[in-house]
Structures are given as C-alpha cells and as structure tokens.
C-alpha cells in the first residue's frame, strides 16, 4: 500500500514529447484511471512509473521513496500489459509463480499463494495449461493473477480489457473493481474508453497530447469539465458544441447562434457579464435537450426550433440528430417523442446545465 | 467426365515427376550402400542391384577395426597408426566444441545486437554478411598465422583440436549471430519487461525467457555448427601436425589415393560418418519444427 506521486515528469522520445510536465498525486488505496485518446501518453506515463522507461525530467515517488533510479523489480509494483505478455513456454502455474521463485519464496508458500490467487480469479482448472491454450478472457485473468500473487504496493494495468469482446469487457470491469476493494491496494488503470474510466475510477486523470487536462472524480468531471476537450471526451453521445455570441439584452444575457437565441440563467450572469459581445462556445449535453411535449419540470429553460435529420430509437430513449443553421447537435429525448426525419422539432434546453468555453483557449468559463 | 479424366492425368504426371525427383535424390545413396557391400572395390556399380554379388560387411569391419596406414606417427610401425575409435573421439571433440562455442558466443552476441543500441551495431551486422559470403578456406592463411602465434605450453594453438574449434566457430559465428538475432527480434520485448518487473535481472530474462523461446533457432545453430566441425578437412589438414589428433573427415580424405582408392572402404566410411549427423537431426527435428507453432503474445 502506497501513494504515488508524479512531480513535473516529462518523457521525450527524441522530438516527440510523450508525457509533458505531468504532476499527479495518487492516494494510497485509490483506483486512479488514466484516460485519453490513443497516443496521448498514457502507456508511457505508466511505463515510466514501472521503471521501463527512464524519465527525461521530474521525479516519481512511490510512498515517500523517490524511484527515479530504482530498477523495476525493486519498485514493488506489478503490471498487467495490454498484450498480457504471458510467458508462452510456461504453464499458467509457472507464469504466476515466476516472480515468487525469483524472489526465493519457499516452495510451499508459492504453492499456497498461486492457488489462492487462482481461486480468487476462478482459474484453478487452468493451472497446467500453456497460454496458447487459453481464451482471451482466461489470459486476461492469468495476467491479473500473475500481478496479484506478489502482493505489490501498486498495481499498474494498461488497457487490460481492450482485447476482450464487449460483453466480457463489462463483466471483467466489475471483477477488477471488486478485486480492488478486496485487495485494498493502489490501482493505476490506463484506458482509452471513457465508459471504463467513469465506471471504475475513484478519480480520473484525463490526458491529451502528453498533457494532463483534468484530475477529478467521475461525477465532477462530467458536471464541471475544465475545458472543451474534457467536455467532449467524457460522456456518450458526446456533448454538443455551438458557436455562439454572448449578447446583453435589457439587463439579461443570452447566447445567440444566429438561428436561435437562448437566455442565460441568472446564476451565470455575473461571470459571463464581462464576456458580453464576445464569441464563445456553448456546450449542452444531449440529455439536457428535450422534446417540448415531453419535457420534465425545469427551473430554467430556453426554447429553440431545429430540423430533424435522423432519429435512432434506443428502446428507453431516442437520439434525435438535429440541425439549426450551421450547428448540428444530438438530443436524447423521451421515447414517446413524435420526432421524424424531415420535420421541425420544438426543443427545450436545460440552460442550468450549460457550459461556456473560451473560443481561443477552450478553457471553461462556466 | 473429361474434366475428371484430365484431373487424373494431371495427378499421374505430377506423381511421375515426383518419383523421378525421389529417384534422383536416393540413387547416389543407394550407390554408396551398394559399393560398401561390394568386395570387388569397383568405383561404380556394374548392374542395377542394391545387393551386389558376393556382398559382405568386410569393408565395414576393416574400417572400424584396422589401423589407417596413412595416418601414422611412425610409418614403419603400424602400432602408431590411428584407428577408427581415436578418429571418432577427435571428430566428436571438434564438432561438439564448435557447437558449444557457436551457441554460447552466438546467442550472447546476437542478444546484444537484437536488444541494445550501441555505436557500430549496423556496421557490425553488415560486416557479418561479408563474413558469411567469405568461404572458410579464404581465411586459411590468416587463421594459420594468427593461431600459430598463440602458444599453449610449447605448442602453437593451431596444432591443437581446440585451435581447430576456434577456427571453425569463428567461421560459423557470423551466420549463427545473424540467424539468432533474427529470431530474438521476433520475441516480444514485453515478455522481457514483464520478467524485469517480476524480479529478473537482464541476464535472467535472457536465460529464462529469450533462450527457452528460441529453441528452434538454437537447434539450427547446433546442427549446422556440428556439421561444420564434423565434415571439414581442408583447415584440419593444414593446421594439424600430429596424426593422433586427426579426425574422421581427414581419414576419409586420406583414403582417396593418387593411384588407387579402396572404394568399398571409402563408401563404408562415408556411411559410418553420416550416422551421427542423421541421429542429431532426428533428435533436434522436433525442436526445429516446434518453432513454427510457438506463437507470439496474443493468439
Ligand atoms: N519507444 C518509443 N519511441 C518513440 N516514440 C514513442 C515510443 N513510445 C511511445 N512513443 C510516442 O509517444 C506518444 C505516446 O505514446 P503512448 O504512451 O503509447 O500513448 P497511449 O498509450 O496513450 O496510446 C506517441 O506519440 C508515441 O508515438
Ligand atoms: Mg497505450
């Protein structure tokens, strides 16, 4: 059990800066998810922590020990690789026992630990098989088993579920969460899948181009994204963005897209007042746009009309793809909605949940 | 119907062709067997009979138990002449020594070329290709001079079996390094990284991960280097002075006389010499084939 600290860590491969000035504190026993699009430096950050890459600058600590110059085997960590990296010439048992044998753990203790871990993961029956005789889901469990037998202070997992099919992935997701609760150890989990991040993480660190964008709880990340990138990355379907101008009108404030004009709720007026007259980006999540006929009670809403492009019935809801002038957006509405492609729909936006981003810096204003 | 007939004719043609190829491959072997059994010392069979008239194992007996009277320290004293047993011992020492040196030096060097980045890596690999192209006999003169400089006691290294082993493996190593490096390159780096995290040292990952996964390439190295040491005679003739160190390949060469060759014994000796290689091949075969199925990280 230990905390992990990245202090201004940078890792460059020649010209490419894979991790750029990353500062991150991971608490003891926390489940931290590192999420971001492919190539944003998640794997590199994890490999730096594991000691598989030398960092260009900064310090990494595990507990209160700086590990910059400590060999991977002495960092007291375990890692599950994206490819699992099971030793092909060893049985499942030997794969799991390998690390313990190298550490000269007595044979009886190795046996007990391997069997205990195998029992926990439901792979007792596979102990004598070679990796190539296992299915994808079984390999993933063996890889996790190999990590847990050693009782490390920190678990590192690099997209351990990305090779599984969708159904298995959901199941494995809950299993890993349960494992974390049971082991009470620090987990650092890398994924490009925001859904995995949202469902598994105590806190989530969102990265882009090697730079940490935001570190927060899932709920906070969803409700208060720090910038346009985080807002668009977290949530599915993604947040809608509208190019609008903030306009002052008889003491009130509104956003004007050219084709529609929406009033801004009073609580945001003060912050936005000094941006009046400026072009900004407004964000609205699909679930905050309703069909007027089936709208829930809202304390502050605004109406707009838009043309229906396509509708997708999902069973318990309908995704309506809409067009208004230059802006196209998605609404997640009541399944009873009568919206049809080609017709005009009257929508109601829940403006209390709106987001406003600076057009240049893309930083959230509200 | 005619389509089916065409198919049948096609098959017959293919089968006939393959039979012809098989016959061409097998004929020289049968010829040698026939000659070895023939007591008449003829240089080619006179009829198409595998077992010649008056066939006997006489020549095998002679090769195995009688001294080779051209390989003697004192030509006037038959007791100082080499026999099959002594020659076999020398050949095995040279062939196994060459194998061992080729595998140990080849695999460690190949690992460095495969995994480490150092100045001269590319140039080194190119240089090895040049070395592979060079026939070993081309190195005869420089090797002779070099190995004569090094002395063990009063003797030059050149005149010893170990000197021969050094010469053979230096000729074989460029190929071994290329071959092994190519194989090591296909072993995923992540396997080694996993082992490093599990607690292995760099040497540990090499011994416990890379080597076991490279058994097919190692088997090829063992087989080829053994054959090099087993069959070579030109360097051996030039380097060795003392007949007590002579090898089977040298004895076989010595049987081909300027005026007469004892063809039956020559054939019998050839067959005996091929046996260890055949045995080694059968022993290693399953490892060489398993290389095709050992697979990567995923499935
Ligand atoms: N060994 C390497 N050599 C050069 N560039 C690398 C290396 N590893 C990663 N990169 C680069 O660093 C960036 C981040 O890669 P990575 O950490 O693998 O991203 P992610 O895991 O988020 O998909 C990418 O641009 C990638 O091309
Ligand atoms: Mg990655």
XYZ file of C-alpha atoms and ligand atoms in Angstrom:
693
model
C 0.000 0.000 0.000
C 1.411 3.322 -1.007
C 0.675 6.614 -2.627
C 2.264 7.527 -5.949
C 3.476 10.971 -6.960
C 4.430 12.284 -10.379
C 6.208 15.584 -9.879
C 6.684 17.571 -13.120
C 7.513 14.410 -15.044
C 8.480 14.767 -18.693
C 9.360 11.960 -21.071
C 10.620 12.741 -24.567
C 11.449 10.284 -27.356
C 13.701 12.459 -29.489
C 11.379 15.124 -30.865
C 8.185 13.527 -29.555
C 7.206 14.593 -26.058
C 5.091 11.674 -24.911
C 4.493 12.939 -21.363
C 4.678 16.677 -20.782
C 5.222 18.069 -17.278
C 2.862 15.639 -15.583
C 2.107 16.313 -11.927
C -0.233 13.866 -10.304
C -0.809 12.603 -6.782
C -2.409 9.225 -6.402
C -3.608 8.427 -2.920
C -2.992 5.219 -1.048
C -5.610 2.554 -1.951
C -7.062 4.756 -4.649
C -8.317 3.465 -8.019
C -6.988 6.061 -10.415
C -7.850 5.869 -14.094
C -5.615 7.481 -16.697
C -7.764 8.123 -19.752
C -7.291 9.834 -23.090
C -7.281 9.214 -26.822
C -4.754 6.855 -28.406
C -1.224 8.282 -28.452
C -1.769 10.777 -25.614
C 0.997 9.265 -23.467
C -0.933 7.048 -21.036
C 1.174 3.953 -21.613
C 4.363 5.978 -21.471
C 3.362 7.500 -18.115
C 2.670 4.021 -16.750
C 5.948 2.630 -18.114
C 7.853 5.496 -16.507
C 6.283 4.597 -13.182
C 7.144 0.924 -13.712
C 10.748 1.821 -14.469
C 10.642 0.516 -18.031
C 11.441 3.997 -19.384
C 13.914 6.489 -17.982
C 12.235 9.834 -17.467
C 13.672 12.941 -19.105
C 12.988 15.199 -16.124
C 10.996 15.349 -12.916
C 10.613 12.875 -10.060
C 8.412 9.893 -9.447
C 7.833 8.655 -5.895
C 6.155 5.572 -4.557
C 5.246 6.145 -0.919
C 7.910 8.556 0.254
C 10.670 6.907 -1.780
C 11.904 8.570 -4.974
C 12.148 5.756 -7.528
C 13.777 7.539 -10.497
C 16.911 5.396 -10.301
C 15.405 2.222 -8.891
C 15.159 -0.908 -11.036
C 11.659 -2.144 -11.973
C 11.985 -5.221 -9.789
C 12.749 -3.128 -6.713
C 9.798 -0.731 -7.088
C 7.341 -3.188 -5.545
C 4.821 -2.828 -8.344
C 3.080 -5.273 -10.660
C 1.880 -4.576 -14.162
C -0.728 -6.091 -16.440
C 0.296 -5.417 -20.036
C -2.131 -4.647 -22.828
C -0.918 -7.776 -24.632
C -0.827 -9.631 -21.278
C 2.775 -10.717 -22.028
C 2.294 -14.182 -20.574
C 5.393 -16.356 -20.871
C 4.442 -18.701 -23.746
C 6.756 -21.524 -22.662
C 5.431 -21.746 -19.118
C 2.204 -23.138 -17.730
C -0.308 -20.854 -16.053
C 1.015 -22.036 -12.704
C 4.613 -21.227 -13.629
C 3.602 -17.886 -15.087
C 2.112 -16.941 -11.744
C 4.915 -18.494 -9.684
C 7.753 -16.960 -11.717
C 8.073 -13.741 -9.737
C 7.887 -15.547 -6.402
C 10.527 -18.089 -7.439
C 12.872 -15.274 -8.444
C 12.357 -13.754 -5.017
C 13.260 -17.064 -3.400
C 9.917 -17.525 -1.665
C 9.677 -21.042 -0.120
C 8.011 -23.572 -2.385
C 5.077 -24.311 -0.089
C 4.311 -20.625 0.241
C 4.466 -20.159 -3.540
C 2.033 -23.010 -3.986
C -0.356 -21.591 -1.429
C -0.237 -18.083 -2.930
C -0.694 -19.254 -6.517
C -3.655 -21.430 -5.582
C -5.219 -18.673 -3.537
C -4.939 -16.171 -6.396
C -6.189 -18.765 -8.884
C -9.184 -19.406 -6.644
C -9.938 -15.716 -6.391
C -9.935 -15.414 -10.188
C -11.630 -18.735 -10.941
C -8.733 -20.188 -12.916
C -7.814 -23.196 -10.755
C -8.727 -25.569 -13.565
C -6.299 -23.885 -15.973
C -3.129 -24.073 -13.894
C -1.488 -26.745 -16.046
C -2.261 -25.160 -19.391
C 0.024 -23.112 -21.593
C -1.094 -19.578 -22.547
C -1.811 -20.543 -26.153
C -4.448 -22.998 -24.900
C -6.432 -20.193 -23.230
C -9.190 -17.892 -24.480
C -8.765 -14.117 -24.371
C -10.755 -13.779 -21.153
C -8.757 -16.539 -19.465
C -5.452 -14.948 -20.476
C -6.571 -11.659 -19.001
C -7.293 -13.393 -15.684
C -3.943 -15.135 -15.688
C -2.227 -11.807 -16.309
C -4.088 -10.311 -13.346
C -3.271 -13.412 -11.292
C 0.425 -13.068 -12.065
C 0.235 -9.494 -10.779
C -1.613 -10.192 -7.534
C 0.381 -13.183 -6.225
C 3.272 -10.903 -5.412
C 1.226 -8.603 -3.205
C 2.736 -5.428 -4.649
C 2.175 -1.958 -3.267
C 0.825 -0.649 -6.566
C -0.942 -2.340 -9.477
C -0.479 -0.942 -12.952
C -2.878 -2.002 -15.688
C -2.517 -0.949 -19.313
C -5.824 -1.375 -21.146
C -6.269 -4.906 -19.801
C -9.737 -5.256 -21.301
C -9.131 -3.911 -24.797
C -8.655 -7.389 -26.296
C -11.966 -8.713 -24.978
C -15.347 -8.651 -26.676
C -17.936 -6.145 -25.451
C -19.874 -8.463 -23.173
C -16.824 -9.944 -21.491
C -15.436 -6.462 -21.031
C -18.398 -5.334 -18.935
C -18.084 -8.432 -16.769
C -14.315 -8.078 -16.355
C -14.800 -4.418 -15.462
C -16.845 -5.257 -12.366
C -14.442 -8.056 -11.464
C -11.485 -5.706 -11.442
C -13.408 -3.176 -9.341
C -14.293 -5.918 -6.881
C -10.664 -7.051 -6.787
C -9.588 -3.523 -5.929
C -11.993 -3.375 -2.985
C -10.814 -6.729 -1.756
C -7.069 -6.143 -2.079
C -7.189 -2.590 -0.721
C -4.190 -1.555 -2.793
C -3.414 1.369 -5.061
C -4.510 0.707 -8.656
C -3.475 2.778 -11.643
C -5.533 1.821 -14.635
C -4.993 3.041 -18.186
C -7.752 3.052 -20.785
C -8.878 4.992 -23.842
C -12.505 4.103 -23.055
C -14.237 6.902 -21.114
C -17.012 4.498 -20.110
C -14.494 2.223 -18.361
C -12.952 5.266 -16.734
C -16.298 6.568 -15.480
C -17.467 3.252 -14.082
C -14.217 2.128 -12.434
C -12.263 5.142 -11.249
C -12.313 6.742 -7.814
C -10.694 9.601 -9.663
C -9.909 10.085 -13.328
C -6.960 11.837 -14.929
C -7.731 12.935 -18.480
C -4.713 13.353 -20.760
C -4.259 14.800 -24.224
C -1.013 15.150 -26.190
C 1.020 14.250 -23.127
C -0.585 16.960 -21.004
C -2.871 16.349 -18.021
C -6.178 18.113 -18.722
C -8.096 17.466 -15.522
C -7.918 15.248 -12.461
C -11.245 14.748 -10.710
C -13.954 12.367 -9.582
C -16.128 10.912 -12.363
C -19.152 12.980 -11.341
C -17.201 16.232 -11.173
C -15.514 15.534 -14.496
C -18.908 15.059 -16.074
C -20.578 18.049 -14.464
C -17.706 20.501 -14.446
C -15.282 19.740 -17.282
C -12.291 22.062 -17.134
C -12.120 22.582 -20.865
C -13.748 21.776 -24.173
C -11.604 18.674 -24.723
C -12.632 17.036 -21.442
C -16.243 18.053 -22.030
C -16.275 16.365 -25.425
C -14.284 13.311 -24.352
C -16.351 12.314 -21.319
C -19.940 11.218 -21.995
C -21.614 9.353 -24.803
C -23.108 10.585 -27.038
C -20.654 13.451 -26.720
C -21.546 16.953 -25.572
C -22.928 19.261 -28.290
C -20.949 22.395 -29.057
C -22.428 25.541 -30.554
C -20.585 28.581 -31.877
C -22.462 31.459 -30.286
C -22.151 35.121 -29.350
C -22.939 36.333 -25.833
C -25.377 39.206 -26.105
C -26.718 41.534 -23.433
C -30.441 42.248 -23.670
C -32.412 44.541 -21.314
C -30.230 43.673 -18.344
C -30.328 39.977 -19.215
C -27.760 37.829 -21.040
C -28.371 35.411 -23.918
C -26.405 33.255 -26.325
C -27.092 33.908 -29.985
C -26.255 31.288 -32.606
C -27.723 33.269 -35.488
C -30.677 30.878 -35.811
C -31.704 30.721 -32.178
C -31.287 32.814 -29.061
C -31.260 31.258 -25.573
C -31.431 33.112 -22.267
C -28.663 32.548 -19.727
C -29.773 31.585 -16.178
C -29.257 34.288 -13.529
C -26.523 32.406 -11.599
C -24.126 32.637 -14.575
C -24.832 36.236 -15.499
C -22.233 37.799 -13.283
C -19.369 35.604 -14.500
C -20.364 35.970 -18.134
C -21.113 39.697 -17.989
C -17.552 40.730 -18.869
C -17.601 38.374 -21.874
C -20.687 40.051 -23.309
C -20.353 40.748 -27.009
C -17.693 38.042 -27.405
C -17.863 34.896 -29.479
C -17.772 31.810 -27.263
C -18.521 28.087 -27.496
C -21.593 26.798 -25.695
C -21.789 23.159 -24.622
C -25.011 21.286 -23.923
C -25.185 17.566 -23.209
C -27.712 15.576 -25.296
C -29.771 14.748 -22.184
C -30.223 18.459 -21.479
C -32.151 18.967 -24.710
C -35.757 17.743 -24.517
C -38.741 17.379 -26.786
C -41.075 20.196 -25.703
C -44.034 17.824 -25.469
C -42.325 15.505 -23.014
C -40.099 17.833 -21.062
C -39.530 17.245 -17.359
C -40.090 20.133 -14.945
C -37.143 22.525 -15.315
C -36.447 25.605 -13.237
C -34.728 27.488 -16.048
C -35.095 26.506 -19.669
C -34.988 28.033 -23.118
C -36.736 27.051 -26.339
C -35.357 26.521 -29.786
C -36.540 25.037 -33.053
C -34.436 22.719 -35.182
C -34.843 20.415 -38.168
C -34.755 16.676 -37.531
C -32.092 14.925 -39.600
C -32.181 11.339 -38.298
C -33.729 9.578 -35.301
C -32.340 6.496 -33.560
C -34.665 4.591 -31.241
C -32.655 3.046 -28.392
C -35.653 1.487 -26.599
C -35.833 3.547 -23.436
C -34.866 6.760 -25.249
C -34.472 8.279 -28.701
C -31.395 10.002 -30.104
C -32.570 12.818 -32.357
C -29.965 14.339 -34.677
C -30.876 17.964 -35.304
C -29.762 20.849 -37.485
C -30.122 24.527 -36.786
C -28.322 26.798 -39.215
C -24.645 25.814 -39.123
C -24.991 23.869 -35.899
C -25.769 20.145 -35.810
C -26.452 18.510 -32.459
C -27.950 15.496 -30.735
C -30.829 15.353 -28.271
C -31.593 12.415 -26.035
C -35.366 12.550 -25.676
C -38.350 10.654 -24.318
C -39.159 7.556 -26.442
C -42.725 8.790 -26.906
C -41.408 11.740 -28.936
C -43.019 12.026 -32.364
C -39.887 13.472 -33.984
C -39.425 12.235 -37.563
C -36.712 12.895 -40.089
C -37.507 15.984 -42.149
C -39.835 17.664 -39.691
C -39.187 20.597 -37.409
C -38.962 19.864 -33.696
C -39.549 22.210 -30.817
C -36.863 21.649 -28.225
C -36.308 22.815 -24.692
C -32.771 23.241 -23.389
C -31.979 22.918 -19.687
C -29.827 26.017 -19.501
C -28.796 25.424 -15.887
C -26.527 22.663 -17.163
C -24.998 24.688 -19.969
C -21.237 25.162 -20.348
C -19.434 28.104 -21.859
C -15.874 27.790 -23.188
C -13.475 30.477 -24.324
C -13.236 30.268 -28.101
C -9.451 30.616 -28.235
C -8.183 28.838 -25.126
C -11.139 26.394 -24.920
C -10.999 26.757 -21.129
C -14.357 26.535 -19.339
C -15.795 29.883 -18.215
C -18.859 28.299 -16.614
C -16.200 -36.818 -67.273
C -13.431 -35.431 -69.419
C -12.693 -32.892 -66.717
C -12.273 -35.700 -64.239
C -10.054 -37.603 -66.654
C -7.930 -34.512 -67.130
C -7.545 -34.254 -63.369
C -6.459 -37.883 -63.127
C -3.895 -37.498 -65.914
C -2.596 -34.379 -64.263
C -2.167 -36.241 -60.981
C -0.341 -39.090 -62.750
C 2.030 -36.635 -64.413
C 2.754 -34.898 -61.099
C 3.311 -38.184 -59.299
C 5.670 -39.439 -62.022
C 7.675 -36.272 -61.818
C 7.940 -36.557 -58.023
C 9.002 -40.190 -58.301
C 11.737 -39.119 -60.703
C 12.970 -36.475 -58.260
C 12.920 -39.018 -55.425
C 14.918 -41.465 -57.511
C 17.498 -38.808 -58.327
C 17.889 -37.984 -54.647
C 18.034 -41.582 -53.477
C 20.210 -43.009 -56.256
C 23.604 -41.755 -55.025
C 22.807 -43.003 -51.510
C 21.882 -46.449 -52.805
C 25.010 -46.398 -54.938
C 27.179 -45.771 -51.899
C 25.416 -48.532 -49.946
C 25.915 -50.921 -52.841
C 29.616 -50.041 -53.167
C 30.185 -50.513 -49.448
C 28.798 -54.011 -49.642
C 30.723 -54.897 -52.828
C 34.057 -56.662 -52.129
C 35.365 -56.014 -55.668
C 36.499 -52.384 -54.957
C 34.845 -51.067 -58.097
C 34.142 -47.328 -58.443
C 30.634 -47.712 -59.908
C 28.025 -50.454 -59.773
C 28.018 -52.703 -62.830
C 24.338 -53.579 -62.626
C 21.149 -52.257 -61.025
C 21.354 -54.406 -57.920
C 21.361 -52.954 -54.420
C 22.966 -56.090 -53.027
C 25.919 -56.890 -55.292
C 27.120 -60.496 -55.931
C 29.292 -61.727 -53.061
C 28.084 -58.915 -50.769
C 29.772 -58.744 -47.385
C 30.320 -56.389 -44.435
C 34.059 -56.904 -44.862
C 34.824 -53.249 -45.622
C 32.892 -52.012 -42.543
C 34.919 -54.387 -40.400
C 38.143 -53.182 -41.960
C 37.341 -49.500 -41.481
C 36.198 -49.963 -37.907
C 38.958 -52.194 -36.591
C 42.086 -51.971 -38.748
C 44.600 -49.116 -38.473
C 44.674 -46.447 -41.189
C 48.203 -46.937 -42.536
C 48.447 -43.456 -43.982
C 47.805 -41.802 -40.599
C 50.791 -42.909 -38.538
C 53.314 -41.056 -36.420
C 55.926 -43.609 -37.495
C 55.017 -45.106 -40.906
C 57.219 -48.129 -40.291
C 55.362 -49.029 -37.086
C 51.672 -49.981 -37.600
C 51.053 -49.631 -33.825
C 51.402 -45.846 -34.137
C 48.667 -45.633 -36.796
C 45.252 -44.137 -35.987
C 42.232 -46.377 -35.655
C 38.544 -45.526 -36.077
C 37.985 -45.078 -32.333
C 40.649 -42.393 -31.942
C 39.494 -40.564 -35.040
C 35.892 -40.649 -33.803
C 36.912 -39.204 -30.450
C 38.756 -36.318 -32.151
C 35.877 -35.644 -34.526
C 33.359 -35.577 -31.700
C 35.546 -33.221 -29.654
C 35.915 -30.855 -32.575
C 32.251 -30.965 -33.646
C 30.802 -30.664 -30.148
C 33.331 -27.973 -29.228
C 32.400 -25.989 -32.317
C 28.696 -26.363 -31.450
C 29.181 -25.265 -27.891
C 31.271 -22.228 -28.780
C 28.887 -21.248 -31.586
C 25.817 -21.455 -29.337
C 27.316 -19.689 -26.324
C 29.066 -16.888 -28.208
C 26.453 -16.702 -30.969
C 23.454 -16.338 -28.679
C 25.026 -13.795 -26.348
C 26.329 -11.681 -29.221
C 23.014 -11.957 -31.065
C 21.161 -10.823 -27.926
C 23.292 -7.701 -27.729
C 22.707 -6.972 -31.418
C 18.989 -7.573 -31.026
C 18.282 -5.640 -27.832
C 20.923 -2.996 -27.206
C 21.586 0.149 -29.186
C 25.295 0.841 -29.496
C 27.689 2.526 -31.878
C 28.664 0.184 -34.702
C 25.606 -2.027 -34.404
C 24.518 -1.559 -38.022
C 28.055 -1.687 -39.325
C 28.683 -4.861 -37.348
C 25.682 -6.622 -38.845
C 26.781 -5.634 -42.353
C 30.280 -6.845 -41.641
C 28.867 -10.218 -40.621
C 27.160 -10.571 -44.004
C 30.502 -10.025 -45.689
C 31.966 -12.679 -43.413
C 29.196 -15.126 -44.312
C 29.959 -14.629 -48.012
C 33.646 -15.366 -47.464
C 34.472 -19.081 -47.816
C 36.259 -20.512 -44.772
C 39.185 -21.638 -46.904
C 39.705 -17.982 -47.789
C 40.556 -17.424 -44.145
C 43.015 -20.278 -44.103
C 46.184 -18.209 -44.343
C 45.291 -15.513 -41.782
C 43.921 -18.097 -39.358
C 47.089 -20.159 -39.740
C 49.278 -17.201 -38.909
C 47.087 -15.974 -36.060
C 46.653 -19.316 -34.363
C 50.359 -20.128 -34.755
C 51.182 -17.003 -32.729
C 49.230 -18.222 -29.729
C 51.001 -20.932 -27.806
C 49.772 -23.371 -25.239
C 52.895 -24.610 -23.500
C 55.413 -25.386 -26.208
C 52.798 -25.958 -28.883
C 51.026 -23.454 -31.133
C 47.260 -23.319 -30.624
C 46.943 -24.027 -34.336
C 48.134 -27.617 -33.966
C 45.600 -28.483 -31.263
C 41.990 -29.606 -31.537
C 40.950 -26.513 -29.596
C 42.667 -24.381 -32.238
C 40.556 -26.124 -34.831
C 37.435 -25.447 -32.787
C 38.340 -21.754 -32.615
C 38.905 -21.635 -36.365
C 35.637 -23.385 -37.194
C 33.489 -21.393 -34.835
C 34.970 -18.106 -35.985
C 33.944 -19.081 -39.490
C 30.494 -20.163 -38.371
C 29.676 -17.364 -35.900
C 28.649 -14.669 -38.412
C 25.877 -16.919 -39.694
C 24.916 -18.004 -36.166
C 24.669 -14.391 -34.985
C 22.564 -13.339 -37.952
C 20.258 -16.269 -37.608
C 19.824 -15.963 -33.837
C 19.473 -12.191 -33.923
C 16.677 -12.511 -36.456
C 14.914 -14.951 -34.171
C 15.432 -12.928 -30.982
C 13.931 -9.918 -32.779
C 10.640 -11.796 -33.020
C 10.396 -12.405 -29.272
C 8.211 -9.557 -27.949
C 10.062 -7.086 -25.771
C 7.113 -7.027 -23.369
C 7.879 -10.571 -22.249
C 11.257 -9.397 -21.021
C 9.739 -6.308 -19.433
C 7.224 -8.461 -17.594
C 10.102 -10.583 -16.319
C 12.063 -7.483 -15.274
C 9.092 -6.337 -13.189
C 8.655 -9.872 -11.849
C 12.167 -9.615 -10.453
C 14.555 -10.964 -13.081
C 17.904 -9.385 -13.960
C 18.804 -8.705 -17.592
C 20.851 -11.905 -17.636
C 17.917 -13.666 -16.003
C 15.494 -12.604 -18.741
C 17.986 -13.794 -21.361
C 18.375 -17.219 -19.777
C 14.806 -17.772 -18.602
C 12.774 -16.056 -21.314
C 14.745 -15.497 -24.519
C 16.675 -18.776 -24.687
C 13.742 -21.138 -23.991
C 11.654 -19.302 -26.584
C 14.445 -19.525 -29.155
C 15.000 -23.274 -29.003
C 14.269 -23.714 -32.734
C 16.956 -21.217 -33.750
C 19.360 -22.697 -31.200
C 18.710 -26.188 -32.600
C 19.526 -24.981 -36.106
C 22.730 -23.432 -34.779
C 23.748 -26.629 -33.004
C 23.045 -28.794 -36.047
C 24.857 -26.595 -38.549
C 27.882 -25.930 -36.374
C 28.192 -29.614 -35.529
C 28.162 -30.425 -39.239
C 30.828 -27.812 -39.918
C 33.148 -29.323 -37.329
C 32.322 -32.862 -38.362
C 32.907 -32.621 -42.112
C 35.667 -30.027 -42.533
C 39.097 -31.350 -43.581
C 40.969 -28.650 -45.511
C 41.806 -26.473 -42.498
C 42.393 -29.616 -40.462
C 44.976 -30.984 -42.923
C 46.779 -27.666 -42.948
C 46.708 -26.968 -39.210
C 47.269 -30.318 -37.515
C 50.714 -31.901 -37.428
C 50.238 -34.807 -35.068
C 48.283 -37.775 -36.530
C 46.941 -38.631 -33.078
C 44.726 -35.529 -33.403
C 43.392 -36.355 -36.859
C 39.659 -36.571 -37.482
C 37.325 -38.894 -39.390
C 36.888 -36.364 -42.195
C 40.667 -36.282 -42.632
C 40.839 -40.075 -42.670
C 38.157 -40.227 -45.347
C 40.075 -37.701 -47.416
C 43.297 -39.669 -46.984
C 41.703 -42.779 -48.494
C 41.415 -41.092 -51.875
C 44.818 -42.054 -53.201
C 46.579 -40.681 -56.197
C 46.675 -44.032 -57.977
C 44.131 -46.249 -56.271
C 41.205 -45.764 -53.950
C 39.720 -48.583 -51.854
C 36.179 -47.773 -52.963
C 34.394 -50.287 -50.712
C 36.086 -48.965 -47.603
C 35.614 -45.387 -48.753
C 31.875 -45.987 -49.116
C 31.653 -47.818 -45.776
C 33.467 -44.951 -44.044
C 31.123 -42.399 -45.656
C 28.092 -44.255 -44.346
C 29.522 -44.517 -40.822
C 30.382 -40.823 -40.829
C 26.894 -39.771 -41.836
C 25.247 -41.648 -38.954
C 25.915 -39.127 -36.117
C 24.539 -36.307 -38.245
C 21.420 -38.298 -39.050
C 20.954 -39.114 -35.355
C 21.482 -35.493 -34.311
C 18.986 -34.360 -36.909
C 16.342 -36.737 -35.632
C 16.977 -35.627 -32.057
C 16.679 -31.940 -32.930
C 13.970 -32.231 -35.544
C 11.065 -31.818 -33.155
C 12.510 -28.606 -31.726
C 13.129 -27.167 -35.161
C 9.549 -27.888 -36.220
C 8.045 -26.616 -32.951
C 9.369 -23.192 -33.856
C 6.526 -22.816 -36.307
C 3.859 -23.069 -33.609
C 5.366 -21.389 -30.566
C 3.416 -18.186 -31.294
C 3.572 -14.614 -30.109
C 1.979 -12.748 -27.260
C -1.648 -12.758 -28.344
C -3.438 -15.598 -30.081
N 9.588 3.864 -27.718
C 9.092 4.959 -28.330
N 9.844 5.620 -29.228
C 9.352 6.726 -29.842
N 8.130 7.236 -29.632
C 7.325 6.618 -28.765
C 7.763 5.437 -28.057
N 6.758 5.030 -27.258
C 5.746 5.917 -27.437
N 6.083 6.862 -28.341
C 5.245 8.004 -28.749
O 4.792 8.649 -27.604
C 3.434 9.041 -27.746
C 2.595 8.435 -26.629
O 2.526 7.036 -26.781
P 1.773 6.104 -25.760
O 2.224 6.415 -24.386
O 1.952 4.700 -26.226
O 0.257 6.537 -25.955
P -1.078 5.845 -25.447
O -0.735 4.697 -24.564
O -1.801 6.933 -24.734
O -1.813 5.420 -26.667
C 3.014 8.600 -29.130
O 3.127 9.703 -29.980
C 4.007 7.543 -29.486
O 4.207 7.510 -30.872
Mg -1.247 2.633 -24.861
